[in-house]
mmCIF file of C-alpha atoms and ligand atoms in Angstrom:
data_model
loop_
_atom_site.group_PDB
_atom_site.id
_atom_site.type_symbol
_atom_site.label_atom_id
_atom_site.label_comp_id
_atom_site.label_asym_id
_atom_site.label_seq_id
_atom_site.Cartn_x
_atom_site.Cartn_y
_atom_site.Cartn_z
ATOM 1 C CA MET A 1 -26.557 9.910 -25.267
ATOM 2 C CA THR A 2 -29.629 10.934 -23.257
ATOM 3 C CA VAL A 3 -28.780 11.968 -19.741
ATOM 4 C CA SER A 4 -30.863 9.998 -17.279
ATOM 5 C CA GLU A 5 -32.673 11.823 -14.502
ATOM 6 C CA ILE A 6 -31.649 10.879 -10.993
ATOM 7 C CA GLY A 7 -34.279 8.325 -10.008
ATOM 8 C CA ALA A 8 -35.023 5.255 -7.938
ATOM 9 C CA THR A 9 -32.469 3.125 -9.789
ATOM 10 C CA THR A 10 -29.565 5.597 -9.874
ATOM 11 C CA ARG A 11 -26.264 4.108 -8.609
ATOM 12 C CA ILE A 12 -23.830 6.326 -6.761
ATOM 13 C CA ALA A 13 -20.051 6.304 -6.913
ATOM 14 C CA ALA A 14 -18.251 8.559 -4.478
ATOM 15 C CA LEU A 15 -15.048 10.148 -3.333
ATOM 16 C CA PHE A 16 -14.211 10.028 0.385
ATOM 17 C CA GLY A 17 -11.586 12.558 1.452
ATOM 18 C CA HIS A 18 -10.988 15.409 3.829
ATOM 19 C CA PRO A 19 -11.048 17.986 2.282
ATOM 20 C CA VAL A 20 -12.653 17.250 -1.133
ATOM 21 C CA ALA A 21 -14.083 20.597 -2.208
ATOM 22 C CA HIS A 22 -11.477 21.150 -4.939
ATOM 23 C CA SER A 23 -11.551 17.645 -6.368
ATOM 24 C CA LYS A 24 -11.891 17.269 -10.125
ATOM 25 C CA SER A 25 -12.943 13.619 -9.900
ATOM 26 C CA PRO A 26 -16.732 14.281 -9.881
ATOM 27 C CA ARG A 27 -16.450 16.225 -13.129
ATOM 28 C CA MET A 28 -14.329 13.508 -14.749
ATOM 29 C CA HIS A 29 -16.501 10.536 -13.731
ATOM 30 C CA ASN A 30 -19.859 12.216 -14.321
ATOM 31 C CA ALA A 31 -18.724 13.089 -17.847
ATOM 32 C CA ALA A 32 -17.943 9.401 -18.408
ATOM 33 C CA PHE A 33 -21.316 8.223 -17.022
ATOM 34 C CA ARG A 34 -23.061 10.833 -19.180
ATOM 35 C CA GLU A 35 -21.172 9.748 -22.274
ATOM 36 C CA PHE A 36 -22.491 6.191 -21.873
ATOM 37 C CA GLY A 37 -25.976 7.293 -20.750
ATOM 38 C CA MET A 38 -25.437 5.348 -17.511
ATOM 39 C CA ASP A 39 -27.865 5.796 -14.640
ATOM 40 C CA CYS A 40 -25.002 6.636 -12.264
ATOM 41 C CA ARG A 41 -23.653 9.726 -10.525
ATOM 42 C CA TYR A 42 -20.360 10.496 -8.781
ATOM 43 C CA VAL A 43 -20.342 12.717 -5.700
ATOM 44 C CA ALA A 44 -17.630 13.921 -3.311
ATOM 45 C CA PHE A 45 -18.137 13.434 0.422
ATOM 46 C CA ASP A 46 -16.025 15.275 2.969
ATOM 47 C CA VAL A 47 -15.545 12.458 5.485
ATOM 48 C CA ASP A 48 -13.985 13.294 8.825
ATOM 49 C CA PRO A 49 -11.346 10.653 9.778
ATOM 50 C CA GLY A 50 -13.452 9.668 12.810
ATOM 51 C CA GLN A 51 -16.394 8.909 10.492
ATOM 52 C CA LEU A 52 -14.549 6.772 7.930
ATOM 53 C CA ALA A 53 -15.779 3.432 9.313
ATOM 54 C CA ALA A 54 -19.375 4.703 9.244
ATOM 55 C CA ALA A 55 -18.907 5.968 5.684
ATOM 56 C CA VAL A 56 -17.525 2.583 4.573
ATOM 57 C CA ALA A 57 -20.443 0.819 6.276
ATOM 58 C CA ALA A 58 -22.734 3.103 4.269
ATOM 59 C CA VAL A 59 -21.142 1.870 1.018
ATOM 60 C CA ARG A 60 -22.526 -1.588 1.880
ATOM 61 C CA ALA A 61 -25.780 -0.366 3.405
ATOM 62 C CA LEU A 62 -26.660 1.980 0.542
ATOM 63 C CA GLY A 63 -25.284 -0.224 -2.228
ATOM 64 C CA LEU A 64 -22.868 2.325 -3.666
ATOM 65 C CA LEU A 65 -21.221 1.304 -6.939
ATOM 66 C CA GLY A 66 -17.762 2.111 -5.662
ATOM 67 C CA VAL A 67 -15.596 4.691 -3.965
ATOM 68 C CA ASN A 68 -12.367 6.581 -4.508
ATOM 69 C CA LEU A 69 -10.267 7.406 -1.463
ATOM 70 C CA THR A 70 -8.001 10.378 -1.094
ATOM 71 C CA ILE A 71 -6.021 12.021 1.712
ATOM 72 C CA PRO A 72 -6.242 11.124 4.603
ATOM 73 C CA HIS A 73 -8.172 7.860 4.154
ATOM 74 C CA LYS A 74 -6.083 5.739 1.775
ATOM 75 C CA GLU A 75 -4.286 3.761 4.499
ATOM 76 C CA ALA A 76 -6.922 3.785 7.265
ATOM 77 C CA VAL A 77 -9.529 2.152 5.011
ATOM 78 C CA LEU A 78 -7.498 -1.039 4.538
ATOM 79 C CA SER A 79 -8.750 -2.776 7.691
ATOM 80 C CA MET A 80 -12.380 -1.948 6.809
ATOM 81 C CA LEU A 81 -12.509 -3.921 3.538
ATOM 82 C CA ASP A 82 -13.365 -7.561 2.817
ATOM 83 C CA GLU A 83 -10.504 -8.092 0.405
ATOM 84 C CA VAL A 84 -7.601 -6.171 -1.130
ATOM 85 C CA ASP A 85 -5.645 -7.035 -4.262
ATOM 86 C CA ALA A 86 -1.929 -7.873 -4.272
ATOM 87 C CA GLU A 87 -0.953 -4.377 -5.342
ATOM 88 C CA VAL A 88 -2.674 -2.873 -2.325
ATOM 89 C CA GLN A 89 -0.887 -5.330 -0.062
ATOM 90 C CA PHE A 90 2.433 -4.013 -1.384
ATOM 91 C CA ILE A 91 1.532 -0.331 -1.396
ATOM 92 C CA GLY A 92 -0.421 -0.329 1.869
ATOM 93 C CA ALA A 93 -2.925 2.169 0.465
ATOM 94 C CA VAL A 94 -6.264 1.945 -1.364
ATOM 95 C CA ASN A 95 -7.553 4.558 -3.818
ATOM 96 C CA THR A 96 -10.486 2.585 -5.262
ATOM 97 C CA ILE A 97 -13.134 0.363 -3.660
ATOM 98 C CA VAL A 98 -15.359 -1.848 -5.786
ATOM 99 C CA ASN A 99 -18.635 -2.995 -4.224
ATOM 100 C CA ARG A 100 -19.325 -6.538 -5.449
ATOM 101 C CA GLN A 101 -22.739 -7.424 -3.996
ATOM 102 C CA GLY A 102 -21.818 -6.058 -0.607
ATOM 103 C CA ARG A 103 -18.218 -7.344 -0.616
ATOM 104 C CA LEU A 104 -15.851 -4.396 -0.638
ATOM 105 C CA ILE A 105 -12.636 -4.962 -2.578
ATOM 106 C CA GLY A 106 -9.726 -2.519 -2.413
ATOM 107 C CA TYR A 107 -7.527 -1.606 -5.359
ATOM 108 C CA ASN A 108 -4.875 0.988 -6.035
ATOM 109 C CA THR A 109 -4.842 2.451 -9.550
ATOM 110 C CA ASP A 110 -2.244 5.178 -8.860
ATOM 111 C CA GLY A 111 0.862 3.266 -9.969
ATOM 112 C CA ARG A 112 -0.689 1.888 -13.152
ATOM 113 C CA GLY A 113 -2.205 5.314 -13.795
ATOM 114 C CA PHE A 114 1.203 6.941 -13.532
ATOM 115 C CA MET A 115 2.768 4.430 -15.917
ATOM 116 C CA ARG A 116 -0.026 4.997 -18.449
ATOM 117 C CA SER A 117 0.608 8.751 -18.247
ATOM 118 C CA LEU A 118 4.339 8.223 -18.888
ATOM 119 C CA LYS A 119 3.599 5.963 -21.835
ATOM 120 C CA GLU A 120 1.175 8.469 -23.307
ATOM 121 C CA ALA A 121 3.820 11.198 -22.982
ATOM 122 C CA GLY A 122 6.340 8.953 -24.743
ATOM 123 C CA VAL A 123 8.578 8.569 -21.685
ATOM 124 C CA ASP A 124 10.199 5.140 -21.645
ATOM 125 C CA VAL A 125 11.476 3.908 -18.271
ATOM 126 C CA ALA A 126 13.162 0.783 -19.627
ATOM 127 C CA GLY A 127 16.885 0.848 -18.879
ATOM 128 C CA LYS A 128 16.701 4.288 -17.217
ATOM 129 C CA ARG A 129 18.165 5.452 -13.895
ATOM 130 C CA VAL A 130 15.342 6.845 -11.791
ATOM 131 C CA LEU A 131 15.302 9.004 -8.655
ATOM 132 C CA ILE A 132 12.105 8.892 -6.593
ATOM 133 C CA LEU A 133 11.628 11.625 -4.002
ATOM 134 C CA GLY A 134 9.300 10.495 -1.213
ATOM 135 C CA ALA A 135 8.310 7.174 0.305
ATOM 136 C CA GLY A 136 4.596 7.662 1.075
ATOM 137 C CA GLY A 137 1.650 5.886 -0.533
ATOM 138 C CA ALA A 138 2.025 7.529 -3.954
ATOM 139 C CA ALA A 139 5.781 6.888 -4.037
ATOM 140 C CA ARG A 140 5.202 3.213 -3.188
ATOM 141 C CA ALA A 141 2.495 2.916 -5.861
ATOM 142 C CA VAL A 142 4.708 4.416 -8.562
ATOM 143 C CA ALA A 143 7.921 2.690 -7.453
ATOM 144 C CA ALA A 144 6.310 -0.762 -7.593
ATOM 145 C CA TYR A 145 5.987 -0.326 -11.378
ATOM 146 C CA ILE A 146 9.141 1.692 -12.038
ATOM 147 C CA VAL A 147 11.294 -1.011 -10.436
ATOM 148 C CA ARG A 148 10.124 -3.595 -12.966
ATOM 149 C CA GLU A 149 11.469 -1.591 -15.919
ATOM 150 C CA ALA A 150 14.250 0.750 -14.791
ATOM 151 C CA ALA A 151 17.983 0.016 -14.811
ATOM 152 C CA SER A 152 18.291 1.379 -11.272
ATOM 153 C CA VAL A 153 16.160 3.235 -8.747
ATOM 154 C CA VAL A 154 17.181 5.570 -5.900
ATOM 155 C CA VAL A 155 14.686 6.534 -3.192
ATOM 156 C CA ALA A 156 15.264 9.712 -1.154
ATOM 157 C CA ASN A 157 12.888 10.681 1.634
ATOM 158 C CA ARG A 158 12.841 13.034 4.604
ATOM 159 C CA THR A 159 12.221 10.148 7.020
ATOM 160 C CA ARG A 160 15.070 7.725 6.385
ATOM 161 C CA GLY A 161 13.400 4.731 8.007
ATOM 162 C CA ARG A 162 10.455 4.998 5.621
ATOM 163 C CA ALA A 163 12.801 5.148 2.609
ATOM 164 C CA GLY A 164 14.700 2.127 3.962
ATOM 165 C CA GLN A 165 11.471 0.157 4.302
ATOM 166 C CA LEU A 166 10.432 0.978 0.731
ATOM 167 C CA VAL A 167 13.872 0.098 -0.648
ATOM 168 C CA GLY A 168 13.762 -3.259 1.151
ATOM 169 C CA ASP A 169 10.309 -4.036 -0.253
ATOM 170 C CA LEU A 170 11.233 -2.952 -3.791
ATOM 171 C CA ASN A 171 14.375 -5.074 -3.762
ATOM 172 C CA GLN A 172 12.122 -8.092 -3.191
ATOM 173 C CA ILE A 173 10.693 -7.372 -6.648
ATOM 174 C CA ARG A 174 14.019 -6.508 -8.343
ATOM 175 C CA SER A 175 17.252 -5.911 -6.541
ATOM 176 C CA ILE A 176 18.207 -2.605 -8.208
ATOM 177 C CA VAL A 177 17.169 -0.093 -5.530
ATOM 178 C CA THR A 178 19.243 2.034 -3.146
ATOM 179 C CA THR A 179 18.488 4.946 -0.856
ATOM 180 C CA ALA A 180 20.020 8.431 -0.666
ATOM 181 C CA GLU A 181 19.675 11.452 1.578
ATOM 182 C CA LEU A 182 17.479 14.214 0.147
ATOM 183 C CA SER A 183 20.415 16.656 0.380
ATOM 184 C CA GLU A 184 22.695 14.252 -1.485
ATOM 185 C CA ALA A 185 20.050 13.622 -4.181
ATOM 186 C CA GLY A 186 19.992 17.336 -4.975
ATOM 187 C CA GLN A 187 23.688 17.547 -5.759
ATOM 188 C CA GLU A 188 25.061 17.880 -9.254
ATOM 189 C CA ALA A 189 27.433 14.931 -9.025
ATOM 190 C CA PHE A 190 24.586 12.711 -7.898
ATOM 191 C CA LEU A 191 22.000 13.919 -10.381
ATOM 192 C CA LYS A 192 24.188 13.736 -13.470
ATOM 193 C CA ASP A 193 23.647 9.977 -13.661
ATOM 194 C CA ILE A 194 19.864 10.197 -13.298
ATOM 195 C CA HIS A 195 17.538 10.140 -16.343
ATOM 196 C CA LEU A 196 14.171 10.515 -14.644
ATOM 197 C CA VAL A 197 13.306 12.405 -11.420
ATOM 198 C CA ILE A 198 9.886 11.834 -9.820
ATOM 199 C CA ASN A 199 8.634 14.092 -7.046
ATOM 200 C CA ALA A 200 6.269 11.896 -5.049
ATOM 201 C CA THR A 201 6.439 14.056 -1.920
ATOM 202 C CA SER A 202 3.626 16.436 -1.092
ATOM 203 C CA LEU A 203 6.066 19.381 -1.306
ATOM 204 C CA GLY A 204 4.568 21.837 -3.789
ATOM 205 C CA LEU A 205 0.940 21.380 -2.778
ATOM 206 C CA LYS A 206 1.259 24.706 -0.936
ATOM 207 C CA GLU A 207 2.857 27.702 -2.622
ATOM 208 C CA SER A 208 4.970 28.340 0.478
ATOM 209 C CA ASP A 209 6.554 24.838 0.319
ATOM 210 C CA PRO A 210 10.301 24.586 -0.285
ATOM 211 C CA LEU A 211 11.433 22.777 -3.448
ATOM 212 C CA PRO A 212 11.886 19.017 -2.990
ATOM 213 C CA LEU A 213 15.295 19.206 -4.700
ATOM 214 C CA ASP A 214 17.928 21.746 -5.692
ATOM 215 C CA VAL A 215 16.873 22.475 -9.274
ATOM 216 C CA ASP A 216 20.218 24.070 -10.171
ATOM 217 C CA ALA A 217 21.624 20.564 -10.360
ATOM 218 C CA LEU A 218 19.118 19.456 -13.036
ATOM 219 C CA THR A 219 20.121 19.228 -16.681
ATOM 220 C CA ALA A 220 18.343 19.605 -20.013
ATOM 221 C CA ASP A 221 18.498 15.904 -20.850
ATOM 222 C CA GLN A 222 16.459 14.862 -17.815
ATOM 223 C CA VAL A 223 12.743 14.180 -17.501
ATOM 224 C CA VAL A 224 11.224 15.601 -14.307
ATOM 225 C CA CYS A 225 7.782 14.470 -13.102
ATOM 226 C CA ASP A 226 5.701 15.813 -10.257
ATOM 227 C CA LEU A 227 2.712 13.801 -9.050
ATOM 228 C CA ILE A 228 0.968 17.022 -8.007
ATOM 229 C CA TYR A 229 -1.696 17.881 -10.606
ATOM 230 C CA HIS A 230 -0.924 21.551 -11.101
ATOM 231 C CA PRO A 231 2.381 22.891 -12.460
ATOM 232 C CA THR A 232 4.478 23.334 -9.327
ATOM 233 C CA ALA A 233 7.341 25.799 -8.825
ATOM 234 C CA PHE A 234 9.593 22.717 -8.948
ATOM 235 C CA LEU A 235 8.391 21.829 -12.448
ATOM 236 C CA GLN A 236 8.507 25.427 -13.639
ATOM 237 C CA LYS A 237 12.109 25.785 -12.477
ATOM 238 C CA ALA A 238 13.059 22.389 -13.916
ATOM 239 C CA ALA A 239 11.550 23.444 -17.254
ATOM 240 C CA ALA A 240 13.540 26.681 -17.103
ATOM 241 C CA ARG A 241 16.690 24.513 -16.765
ATOM 242 C CA GLY A 242 15.673 22.842 -20.026
ATOM 243 C CA ALA A 243 14.409 19.574 -18.518
ATOM 244 C CA ARG A 244 11.324 17.900 -19.958
ATOM 245 C CA VAL A 245 8.559 18.157 -17.355
ATOM 246 C CA LEU A 246 5.350 16.244 -16.678
ATOM 247 C CA ASP A 247 2.809 17.170 -13.995
ATOM 248 C CA GLY A 248 0.414 14.775 -12.222
ATOM 249 C CA SER A 249 -2.642 15.571 -14.345
ATOM 250 C CA GLY A 250 -2.005 12.568 -16.603
ATOM 251 C CA MET A 251 -1.783 10.307 -13.560
ATOM 252 C CA LEU A 252 -5.032 11.787 -12.218
ATOM 253 C CA LEU A 253 -6.749 11.031 -15.513
ATOM 254 C CA TRP A 254 -5.462 7.475 -15.847
ATOM 255 C CA GLN A 255 -6.037 6.441 -12.225
ATOM 256 C CA GLY A 256 -9.633 7.623 -12.783
ATOM 257 C CA VAL A 257 -9.916 5.735 -16.070
ATOM 258 C CA LEU A 258 -8.791 2.522 -14.359
ATOM 259 C CA ALA A 259 -11.205 3.070 -11.438
ATOM 260 C CA PHE A 260 -14.095 3.646 -13.863
ATOM 261 C CA GLU A 261 -13.241 0.401 -15.644
ATOM 262 C CA LEU A 262 -13.162 -1.519 -12.354
ATOM 263 C CA TRP A 263 -16.610 -0.190 -11.378
ATOM 264 C CA THR A 264 -18.347 -0.600 -14.717
ATOM 265 C CA GLY A 265 -16.464 -3.414 -16.469
ATOM 266 C CA ARG A 266 -16.312 -1.390 -19.665
ATOM 267 C CA ASP A 267 -13.633 0.634 -21.450
ATOM 268 C CA ALA A 268 -13.650 4.184 -20.153
ATOM 269 C CA PRO A 269 -14.211 7.116 -22.537
ATOM 270 C CA VAL A 270 -10.695 8.425 -21.952
ATOM 271 C CA ASN A 271 -10.905 11.543 -24.082
ATOM 272 C CA VAL A 272 -14.240 12.571 -22.585
ATOM 273 C CA MET A 273 -12.702 12.240 -19.119
ATOM 274 C CA ARG A 274 -9.603 14.149 -20.201
ATOM 275 C CA ARG A 275 -11.702 16.995 -21.605
ATOM 276 C CA ALA A 276 -13.772 17.142 -18.419
ATOM 277 C CA LEU A 277 -10.592 17.518 -16.378
ATOM 278 C CA LEU A 278 -9.285 20.268 -18.636
ATOM 279 C CA ASP A 279 -12.629 22.121 -18.719
ATOM 280 C CA GLY A 280 -12.746 22.033 -14.930
ATOM 281 C CA ASP A 281 -9.236 23.409 -14.632
ATOM 282 C CA THR A 282 -9.624 26.448 -12.482
ATOM 283 C CA GLN A 283 -6.177 26.353 -10.885
HETATM 284 P P1 NDP B 1 1.824 10.650 1.911
HETATM 285 O O1 NDP B 1 1.371 11.512 3.029
HETATM 286 O O2 NDP B 1 1.651 9.167 1.996
HETATM 287 O O3 NDP B 1 3.408 10.906 1.687
HETATM 288 C C1 NDP B 1 3.910 12.217 1.660
HETATM 289 C C2 NDP B 1 5.379 12.202 1.257
HETATM 290 O O4 NDP B 1 5.854 13.548 1.212
HETATM 291 C C3 NDP B 1 6.283 11.461 2.254
HETATM 292 O O5 NDP B 1 7.367 10.886 1.555
HETATM 293 C C4 NDP B 1 6.749 12.605 3.144
HETATM 294 O O6 NDP B 1 7.975 12.359 3.794
HETATM 295 C C5 NDP B 1 6.943 13.703 2.125
HETATM 296 N N1 NDP B 1 6.887 15.021 2.743
HETATM 297 C C6 NDP B 1 5.796 15.638 3.252
HETATM 298 N N2 NDP B 1 6.135 16.848 3.762
HETATM 299 C C7 NDP B 1 7.477 16.989 3.565
HETATM 300 C C8 NDP B 1 8.410 18.001 3.872
HETATM 301 N N3 NDP B 1 8.045 19.126 4.497
HETATM 302 N N4 NDP B 1 9.708 17.831 3.523
HETATM 303 C C9 NDP B 1 10.096 16.696 2.888
HETATM 304 N N5 NDP B 1 9.252 15.680 2.579
HETATM 305 C C10 NDP B 1 7.960 15.826 2.913
HETATM 306 O O7 NDP B 1 1.127 11.245 0.600
HETATM 307 P P2 NDP B 1 0.897 10.510 -0.794
HETATM 308 O O8 NDP B 1 2.053 9.616 -1.046
HETATM 309 O O9 NDP B 1 -0.467 9.947 -0.824
HETATM 310 O O10 NDP B 1 0.912 11.751 -1.816
HETATM 311 C C11 NDP B 1 2.123 12.368 -2.215
HETATM 312 C C12 NDP B 1 1.843 13.363 -3.336
HETATM 313 O O11 NDP B 1 1.367 12.689 -4.486
HETATM 314 C C13 NDP B 1 0.758 14.409 -2.960
HETATM 315 O O12 NDP B 1 1.196 15.649 -3.423
HETATM 316 C C14 NDP B 1 -0.454 13.957 -3.743
HETATM 317 O O13 NDP B 1 -1.268 15.053 -4.113
HETATM 318 C C15 NDP B 1 0.204 13.332 -4.979
HETATM 319 N N6 NDP B 1 -0.676 12.332 -5.615
HETATM 320 C C16 NDP B 1 -1.076 12.547 -6.906
HETATM 321 C C17 NDP B 1 -1.893 11.637 -7.552
HETATM 322 C C18 NDP B 1 -2.314 11.894 -8.965
HETATM 323 O O14 NDP B 1 -3.272 11.251 -9.439
HETATM 324 N N7 NDP B 1 -1.662 12.782 -9.699
HETATM 325 C C19 NDP B 1 -2.368 10.412 -6.886
HETATM 326 C C20 NDP B 1 -1.854 10.263 -5.532
HETATM 327 C C21 NDP B 1 -1.060 11.205 -4.933
HETATM 328 P P3 NDP B 1 8.002 11.637 5.248
HETATM 329 O O15 NDP B 1 7.958 10.165 4.990
HETATM 330 O O16 NDP B 1 9.280 12.099 5.826
HETATM 331 O O17 NDP B 1 6.790 12.134 6.004
#
């Protein structure tokens, strides 16, 4: 396809985060726009938390196509939108805004994106016992889908009250969820019954972070996922124990695919987006 010049009719999609300099989303979405010859561009804006309301007002004022939100704006943006879908109401966080003629609608594509990445990797959650580490926005997004298919779900989080809240909300969907202490979740006796472990904490983003779980208790018949895009020490050690491991790059791809489809109303060029992510892999 011919790549259109930026001109008077170019529509802009954007990422709002703080920081955003290392984001791979511009590469992924611009590759998709290019593939379809669309007169659109995706740019990353480093938006200070104090400027988020002004940035959201600019989405309306400048007629942006849509926006992705990342840390630390996913929760704060909720009160600035005209409408949010049911999934966002459950999760309490928005990662995608669609601008429909000036009405800003909030969606969250993280949970569906994660499930698509599991499916693509051939990991079936149906009837499995799942341990979710963390109870933040990403954990809530993922858990809302996991709970519909799993046999049982355990949530372990540093802040017990937050885990308790998530467990209560999940049990409204399907009453199969309990909570555990992080220390307990890392023990052999506890882990032996678990099929799938999902690290949805931010532990591992920094190299100096401790592991979210004692990996010595993991076994070769388990699947271990980390929502962090790059291969964390946790995943490397889990793999060394023989476990099957999956990093968050598939989730990153699929949440982007779903956002693209919400903005454009057309099927995303998944493999083009995947290649763009891989080509831009500098980590
Ligand atoms: P939140 O800030 O909402 O939640 C962070 C979670 O990590 C909380 O459960 C928090 O526990 C826990 N945590 C943070 N620091 C520690 C610590 N020192 N010890 C123990 N637990 C800790 O973040 P998100 O839910 O938005 O993101 C979580 C992770 O998921 C991030 O790494 C993010 O990069 C990743 N992610 C990946 C995506 C993808 O596309 N692959 C999409 C979205 C997120 P507490 O409640 O006690 O604070």
